[in-house]
Amino acid sequence: MFKKLSASAVSAAVLVAAAATALSPAAASAESAPLSSARIAMRFDLAKGQTPENIALAPGGAAYITFAKGRQVAEVSPNGTTRILATLPKPADGGIHAPVLGFPLTVGIVRAHDGTLYFLYATGTPDLTGVWRLRPGGQAQRIAALPADGLPNGLTLDPRTHTLYVTDSVLGTVWSLPTTGGTPTAWSTAPELASTGFLGANGLKIHNGAVWATNLDKGTILRIPILQDGRAGSVRTEATGLPGIDDFAFTGHGDQLLAALNGPGEVALVQPDGSHSIVLTPADGLQNPTSIALRGDTVYVLSAAYVTAKDPNLLLAHLNDD
């Protein structure tokens, strides 16, 4: 997640890259192997706060999306219909004390096998900031409070242990808690998770017995093993040189993954050895991409247009076999 509030809040390099993206003329698709057939499948309404931040896919073809500035959770059907499932209450102070950003926002989202949605809300207030749950046909409710001076951002679920993990981009922490809710545990506070002035730990996934996280400020991908007793192991940096990295998704080919580079407006294919190549660019329609998901060989990429301020969208692409 990457927001433009003031020049002092964001590194000059990222802002320059984002400005170049916004001002560059339209171009033919710049997709690169193994992606093909990139197209904008859906456009959202910026005036309604429809800045898509994170995505969770359902077996039936639906996608669940958080609209950060709209404080909403939405369902996008396979035919492209958007239905708002929940609008979270606005904090009494309007959210002006939300750390770094100064507005309330819905962020990470995951879906459990029974259809329950878990998502994050960051407001800068102790009564609303935390982990929220929405059961099918039910009402959204907070199940765990998180520190109001932090910024919960990425969310993932370990279905084996029914454990939720949360990145805090301001406090440099990965929190853990059961899906039943309660008091979160500071699972990891490793220095690799810390920010360097804007946002640190960001995207988050469970993969092959480890928690994987990104650090936006440092442009890194981190792997934290889940030890046999559930504690966090030692952090290992798996990739570097990924400016403005947000969320990501594994491709199904070992540790290979696709990562959204928010500021540059790109998607990178990151190999298990840490090397990477750019496979989607603004020429494909990306507008500050925030998150990625895969359903089979279809790649979903959300763009929130936080900096470009135009055309927030959902892009689909085909993932070819290597």
CSV table of C-alpha atoms in Angstrom, one decimal:
chain,number,residue,atom,x,y,z
A,1,MET,CA,0.0,0.0,0.0
A,2,PHE,CA,1.4,3.4,-1.1
A,3,LYS,CA,-0.3,6.7,-0.6
A,4,LYS,CA,0.8,10.2,-1.7
A,5,LEU,CA,0.3,12.8,1.1
A,6,SER,CA,3.3,15.1,1.0
A,7,ALA,CA,6.6,15.2,-0.7
A,8,SER,CA,8.4,14.7,2.6
A,9,ALA,CA,6.5,11.5,3.3
A,10,VAL,CA,7.7,9.7,0.2
A,11,SER,CA,11.2,9.2,-1.2
A,12,ALA,CA,12.0,11.5,-4.1
A,13,ALA,CA,12.9,8.5,-6.3
A,14,VAL,CA,9.5,6.9,-6.0
A,15,LEU,CA,7.7,10.2,-6.6
A,16,VAL,CA,9.7,10.9,-9.7
A,17,ALA,CA,8.9,7.4,-11.1
A,18,ALA,CA,5.2,7.9,-10.3
A,19,ALA,CA,5.1,11.3,-11.9
A,20,ALA,CA,6.8,10.0,-15.0
A,21,THR,CA,4.2,7.3,-15.2
A,22,ALA,CA,1.3,9.8,-14.9
A,23,LEU,CA,2.8,12.0,-17.7
A,24,SER,CA,3.9,9.4,-20.1
A,25,PRO,CA,1.9,9.1,-23.4
A,26,ALA,CA,-0.2,6.0,-24.0
A,27,ALA,CA,1.8,3.1,-25.5
A,28,ALA,CA,1.3,-0.4,-26.8
A,29,SER,CA,1.2,-3.2,-24.3
A,30,ALA,CA,4.6,-3.8,-22.7
A,31,GLU,CA,3.8,-7.2,-21.2
A,32,SER,CA,6.7,-9.7,-21.1
A,33,ALA,CA,6.9,-13.5,-20.8
A,34,PRO,CA,5.6,-15.4,-19.1
A,35,LEU,CA,2.6,-13.0,-19.1
A,36,SER,CA,0.4,-12.4,-22.1
A,37,SER,CA,-3.1,-11.1,-23.1
A,38,ALA,CA,-3.0,-8.3,-20.5
A,39,ARG,CA,-6.2,-6.3,-20.5
A,40,ILE,CA,-8.2,-3.9,-18.2
A,41,ALA,CA,-11.2,-6.0,-17.1
A,42,MET,CA,-12.8,-3.5,-14.9
A,43,ARG,CA,-12.5,0.2,-14.0
A,44,PHE,CA,-13.4,1.7,-10.6
A,45,ASP,CA,-14.8,5.1,-9.6
A,46,LEU,CA,-12.1,7.3,-7.9
A,47,ALA,CA,-14.7,9.9,-6.9
A,48,LYS,CA,-16.4,7.3,-4.7
A,49,GLY,CA,-13.1,6.3,-3.0
A,50,GLN,CA,-12.8,3.1,-5.0
A,51,THR,CA,-9.1,2.8,-4.7
A,52,PRO,CA,-8.7,-1.0,-4.7
A,53,GLU,CA,-6.1,-2.0,-2.2
A,54,ASN,CA,-6.2,-5.8,-1.7
A,55,ILE,CA,-7.9,-8.8,-3.2
A,56,ALA,CA,-9.0,-12.3,-2.2
A,57,LEU,CA,-10.4,-14.8,-4.7
A,58,ALA,CA,-13.3,-17.3,-4.2
A,59,PRO,CA,-13.7,-20.7,-5.8
A,60,GLY,CA,-16.9,-19.7,-7.7
A,61,GLY,CA,-15.1,-17.0,-9.6
A,62,ALA,CA,-15.9,-14.0,-7.4
A,63,ALA,CA,-13.2,-11.6,-6.1
A,64,TYR,CA,-13.3,-9.7,-2.8
A,65,ILE,CA,-11.7,-6.3,-2.8
A,66,THR,CA,-11.0,-3.6,-0.2
A,67,PHE,CA,-11.6,0.0,-1.4
A,68,ALA,CA,-9.1,1.8,0.8
A,69,LYS,CA,-10.4,5.4,0.7
A,70,GLY,CA,-14.0,4.2,0.5
A,71,ARG,CA,-13.6,2.2,3.8
A,72,GLN,CA,-15.4,-0.6,2.0
A,73,VAL,CA,-15.3,-4.3,1.2
A,74,ALA,CA,-16.8,-5.2,-2.1
A,75,GLU,CA,-17.6,-8.4,-4.1
A,76,VAL,CA,-16.8,-8.4,-7.8
A,77,SER,CA,-18.7,-11.1,-9.7
A,78,PRO,CA,-17.3,-13.0,-12.7
A,79,ASN,CA,-19.5,-10.9,-15.0
A,80,GLY,CA,-18.0,-7.6,-13.6
A,81,THR,CA,-20.8,-6.5,-11.2
A,82,THR,CA,-19.6,-4.8,-8.0
A,83,ARG,CA,-21.6,-5.2,-4.8
A,84,ILE,CA,-20.6,-3.4,-1.6
A,85,LEU,CA,-20.7,-5.8,1.3
A,86,ALA,CA,-19.6,-3.5,4.1
A,87,THR,CA,-18.8,0.2,4.7
A,88,LEU,CA,-16.9,0.7,7.9
A,89,PRO,CA,-17.7,3.4,10.4
A,90,LYS,CA,-15.8,6.7,10.0
A,91,PRO,CA,-13.8,7.5,13.1
A,92,ALA,CA,-15.0,10.5,15.1
A,93,ASP,CA,-11.9,12.5,14.2
A,94,GLY,CA,-12.4,11.7,10.5
A,95,GLY,CA,-9.2,9.6,10.6
A,96,ILE,CA,-6.8,12.6,10.5
A,97,HIS,CA,-4.6,10.8,13.1
A,98,ALA,CA,-4.1,7.7,11.0
A,99,PRO,CA,-0.3,7.3,11.1
A,100,VAL,CA,1.6,8.6,8.0
A,101,LEU,CA,-1.5,8.8,5.8
A,102,GLY,CA,-4.0,11.0,7.7
A,103,PHE,CA,-7.2,9.2,6.5
A,104,PRO,CA,-9.0,5.9,7.5
A,105,LEU,CA,-8.5,3.0,5.1
A,106,THR,CA,-9.4,-0.6,4.6
A,107,VAL,CA,-6.4,-2.7,3.6
A,108,GLY,CA,-5.5,-6.4,3.6
A,109,ILE,CA,-8.2,-9.1,3.0
A,110,VAL,CA,-8.3,-12.9,3.1
A,111,ARG,CA,-11.1,-15.4,2.6
A,112,ALA,CA,-11.5,-18.6,4.7
A,113,HIS,CA,-12.8,-21.8,3.2
A,114,ASP,CA,-16.2,-21.3,4.8
A,115,GLY,CA,-16.6,-17.9,3.0
A,116,THR,CA,-15.7,-15.7,6.0
A,117,LEU,CA,-13.8,-12.6,5.1
A,118,TYR,CA,-11.1,-11.2,7.4
A,119,PHE,CA,-9.8,-7.7,6.7
A,120,LEU,CA,-7.9,-4.8,8.2
A,121,TYR,CA,-9.0,-1.3,9.1
A,122,ALA,CA,-6.6,1.5,10.0
A,123,THR,CA,-8.0,4.7,11.5
A,124,GLY,CA,-5.5,6.0,14.1
A,125,THR,CA,-8.1,5.5,16.8
A,126,PRO,CA,-8.2,2.7,19.4
A,127,ASP,CA,-11.9,1.9,18.9
A,128,LEU,CA,-11.7,0.9,15.2
A,129,THR,CA,-8.2,0.0,14.2
A,130,GLY,CA,-7.7,-3.7,13.9
A,131,VAL,CA,-8.8,-7.0,12.4
A,132,TRP,CA,-12.4,-7.3,11.2
A,133,ARG,CA,-14.6,-10.2,10.2
A,134,LEU,CA,-17.5,-10.5,7.8
A,135,ARG,CA,-19.4,-13.8,7.7
A,136,PRO,CA,-21.6,-14.6,4.7
A,137,GLY,CA,-24.8,-12.7,5.1
A,138,GLY,CA,-23.6,-11.1,8.3
A,139,GLN,CA,-22.4,-7.7,9.5
A,140,ALA,CA,-18.8,-6.6,9.8
A,141,GLN,CA,-17.4,-6.7,13.3
A,142,ARG,CA,-14.0,-6.1,14.8
A,143,ILE,CA,-12.5,-9.2,16.3
A,144,ALA,CA,-9.1,-7.9,17.4
A,145,ALA,CA,-7.8,-4.4,18.3
A,146,LEU,CA,-4.4,-3.3,16.9
A,147,PRO,CA,-2.3,-0.4,18.1
A,148,ALA,CA,-3.8,2.9,17.0
A,149,ASP,CA,-0.3,4.4,16.4
A,150,GLY,CA,0.4,1.6,13.9
A,151,LEU,CA,-0.7,1.0,10.4
A,152,PRO,CA,-2.0,-2.6,9.8
A,153,ASN,CA,-1.6,-3.3,6.2
A,154,GLY,CA,-1.0,-6.8,4.8
A,155,LEU,CA,-3.0,-9.9,5.9
A,156,THR,CA,-2.6,-13.6,5.4
A,157,LEU,CA,-4.2,-16.7,6.8
A,158,ASP,CA,-2.6,-20.1,7.7
A,159,PRO,CA,-5.5,-22.5,7.2
A,160,ARG,CA,-3.7,-25.3,8.9
A,161,THR,CA,-3.5,-23.5,12.3
A,162,HIS,CA,-6.3,-21.0,11.8
A,163,THR,CA,-3.9,-18.2,12.4
A,164,LEU,CA,-4.0,-14.8,10.9
A,165,TYR,CA,-0.8,-12.8,10.3
A,166,VAL,CA,-0.7,-9.0,9.9
A,167,THR,CA,2.0,-6.6,8.9
A,168,ASP,CA,2.2,-3.2,10.5
A,169,SER,CA,3.9,-0.8,8.1
A,170,VAL,CA,4.7,1.8,10.8
A,171,LEU,CA,5.6,-0.3,13.8
A,172,GLY,CA,7.7,-2.8,11.7
A,173,THR,CA,5.8,-5.7,13.2
A,174,VAL,CA,4.2,-8.9,12.1
A,175,TRP,CA,1.3,-9.7,14.4
A,176,SER,CA,-0.4,-13.1,14.8
A,177,LEU,CA,-3.8,-14.0,16.2
A,178,PRO,CA,-6.3,-16.9,15.9
A,179,THR,CA,-9.2,-16.5,13.6
A,180,THR,CA,-11.5,-16.4,16.6
A,181,GLY,CA,-10.0,-13.1,17.5
A,182,GLY,CA,-8.6,-11.8,20.8
A,183,THR,CA,-5.3,-10.1,21.7
A,184,PRO,CA,-2.7,-10.2,18.9
A,185,THR,CA,0.9,-11.3,19.6
A,186,ALA,CA,3.9,-9.5,18.2
A,187,TRP,CA,5.1,-12.5,16.2
A,188,SER,CA,8.1,-10.8,14.7
A,189,THR,CA,9.7,-7.4,15.2
A,190,ALA,CA,12.9,-8.1,13.2
A,191,PRO,CA,14.7,-5.0,12.0
A,192,GLU,CA,14.2,-6.1,8.4
A,193,LEU,CA,10.5,-5.2,8.8
A,194,ALA,CA,11.1,-1.6,9.9
A,195,SER,CA,10.5,1.4,7.6
A,196,THR,CA,13.1,4.0,6.7
A,197,GLY,CA,10.7,6.9,7.0
A,198,PHE,CA,7.5,6.0,5.1
A,199,LEU,CA,6.2,2.4,5.1
A,200,GLY,CA,8.0,-0.7,6.0
A,201,ALA,CA,6.5,-4.2,6.2
A,202,ASN,CA,3.7,-4.4,3.7
A,203,GLY,CA,2.6,-7.4,1.6
A,204,LEU,CA,2.2,-10.8,3.3
A,205,LYS,CA,1.7,-14.4,2.3
A,206,ILE,CA,2.0,-17.9,3.8
A,207,HIS,CA,4.1,-20.2,1.6
A,208,ASN,CA,6.0,-23.5,2.2
A,209,GLY,CA,6.0,-23.3,6.0
A,210,ALA,CA,7.0,-19.6,6.2
A,211,VAL,CA,5.6,-16.1,6.4
A,212,TRP,CA,6.8,-14.0,3.4
A,213,ALA,CA,6.6,-10.2,3.6
A,214,THR,CA,7.7,-7.2,1.6
A,215,ASN,CA,9.3,-4.0,2.8
A,216,LEU,CA,8.2,-1.1,0.7
A,217,ASP,CA,10.8,1.4,1.9
A,218,LYS,CA,13.7,-1.1,1.5
A,219,GLY,CA,12.4,-2.7,-1.7
A,220,THR,CA,12.9,-6.2,-0.3
A,221,ILE,CA,11.1,-9.6,0.0
A,222,LEU,CA,11.6,-11.4,3.3
A,223,ARG,CA,11.1,-15.0,4.4
A,224,ILE,CA,10.4,-15.8,8.1
A,225,PRO,CA,10.1,-19.5,8.9
A,226,ILE,CA,7.3,-20.7,11.1
A,227,LEU,CA,9.0,-22.8,13.7
A,228,GLN,CA,7.6,-26.1,15.0
A,229,ASP,CA,6.3,-24.3,18.2
A,230,GLY,CA,4.7,-21.5,16.1
A,231,ARG,CA,7.3,-18.9,16.8
A,232,ALA,CA,9.1,-16.9,14.2
A,233,GLY,CA,12.5,-18.1,12.9
A,234,SER,CA,15.3,-15.9,11.6
A,235,VAL,CA,14.5,-13.5,8.8
A,236,ARG,CA,16.1,-14.1,5.4
A,237,THR,CA,16.1,-11.5,2.7
A,238,GLU,CA,15.1,-13.3,-0.5
A,239,ALA,CA,15.2,-10.4,-3.0
A,240,THR,CA,16.3,-6.8,-3.1
A,241,GLY,CA,16.1,-3.9,-5.6
A,242,LEU,CA,12.3,-3.8,-5.9
A,243,PRO,CA,11.4,-0.1,-5.3
A,244,GLY,CA,7.9,0.6,-3.9
A,245,ILE,CA,7.0,-3.1,-3.6
A,246,ASP,CA,3.5,-3.7,-2.3
A,247,ASP,CA,1.7,-7.0,-2.3
A,248,PHE,CA,2.6,-10.2,-4.2
A,249,ALA,CA,1.5,-13.7,-5.2
A,250,PHE,CA,3.3,-16.9,-5.8
A,251,THR,CA,3.0,-18.3,-9.3
A,252,GLY,CA,2.9,-22.0,-8.4
A,253,HIS,CA,6.4,-22.6,-9.7
A,254,GLY,CA,8.3,-23.0,-6.4
A,255,ASP,CA,9.3,-19.7,-4.8
A,256,GLN,CA,8.7,-17.8,-8.0
A,257,LEU,CA,6.4,-14.8,-7.5
A,258,LEU,CA,4.8,-11.8,-9.1
A,259,ALA,CA,5.1,-8.5,-7.1
A,260,ALA,CA,3.3,-5.2,-7.5
A,261,LEU,CA,5.7,-2.2,-7.6
A,262,ASN,CA,3.4,0.6,-6.6
A,263,GLY,CA,5.5,3.7,-7.2
A,264,PRO,CA,7.0,2.7,-10.6
A,265,GLY,CA,3.7,1.3,-11.7
A,266,GLU,CA,5.1,-2.1,-12.6
A,267,VAL,CA,4.7,-5.8,-12.0
A,268,ALA,CA,7.9,-7.8,-11.4
A,269,LEU,CA,8.5,-11.5,-11.9
A,270,VAL,CA,10.9,-12.5,-9.1
A,271,GLN,CA,12.8,-15.7,-9.4
A,272,PRO,CA,13.8,-18.1,-6.5
A,273,ASP,CA,17.4,-16.8,-6.7
A,274,GLY,CA,16.2,-13.2,-6.1
A,275,SER,CA,16.6,-11.9,-9.7
A,276,HIS,CA,13.7,-10.2,-11.3
A,277,SER,CA,12.3,-8.9,-14.6
A,278,ILE,CA,9.5,-6.4,-15.3
A,279,VAL,CA,6.6,-8.1,-17.0
A,280,LEU,CA,3.9,-5.4,-16.8
A,281,THR,CA,4.2,-1.6,-17.0
A,282,PRO,CA,2.0,1.5,-17.2
A,283,ALA,CA,1.7,0.9,-20.9
A,284,ASP,CA,-0.4,-2.1,-20.0
A,285,GLY,CA,-2.7,0.1,-17.9
A,286,LEU,CA,-1.1,-0.1,-14.4
A,287,GLN,CA,-1.9,2.8,-12.2
A,288,ASN,CA,0.1,2.3,-8.9
A,289,PRO,CA,-0.6,-1.4,-8.6
A,290,THR,CA,-1.3,-2.6,-5.1
A,291,SER,CA,-1.9,-6.3,-5.1
A,292,ILE,CA,-1.9,-9.5,-7.1
A,293,ALA,CA,-3.8,-12.8,-7.0
A,294,LEU,CA,-3.8,-15.9,-9.2
A,295,ARG,CA,-6.7,-18.2,-10.2
A,296,GLY,CA,-5.2,-21.0,-12.3
A,297,ASP,CA,-3.3,-19.3,-15.1
A,298,THR,CA,-5.2,-16.0,-14.7
A,299,VAL,CA,-3.4,-13.2,-13.0
A,300,TYR,CA,-5.4,-10.4,-11.3
A,301,VAL,CA,-3.7,-7.1,-10.7
A,302,LEU,CA,-5.3,-4.2,-8.8
A,303,SER,CA,-4.3,-0.6,-9.4
A,304,ALA,CA,-5.4,2.1,-6.9
A,305,ALA,CA,-4.1,5.2,-8.8
A,306,TYR,CA,-3.0,6.8,-5.5
A,307,VAL,CA,-0.4,9.0,-7.2
A,308,THR,CA,-1.5,9.0,-10.8
A,309,ALA,CA,-5.1,9.9,-9.7
A,310,LYS,CA,-6.6,8.4,-12.8
A,311,ASP,CA,-8.2,5.1,-13.8
A,312,PRO,CA,-8.1,2.7,-10.8
A,313,ASN,CA,-8.7,-0.7,-12.3
A,314,LEU,CA,-8.5,-4.5,-12.3
A,315,LEU,CA,-6.1,-5.9,-14.9
A,316,LEU,CA,-6.2,-9.5,-16.0
A,317,ALA,CA,-3.3,-11.4,-17.7
A,318,HIS,CA,-2.5,-14.9,-18.8
A,319,LEU,CA,0.3,-16.7,-17.1
A,320,ASN,CA,2.0,-19.0,-19.6
A,321,ASP,CA,4.0,-22.1,-18.6
A,322,ASP,CA,7.7,-21.7,-18.6
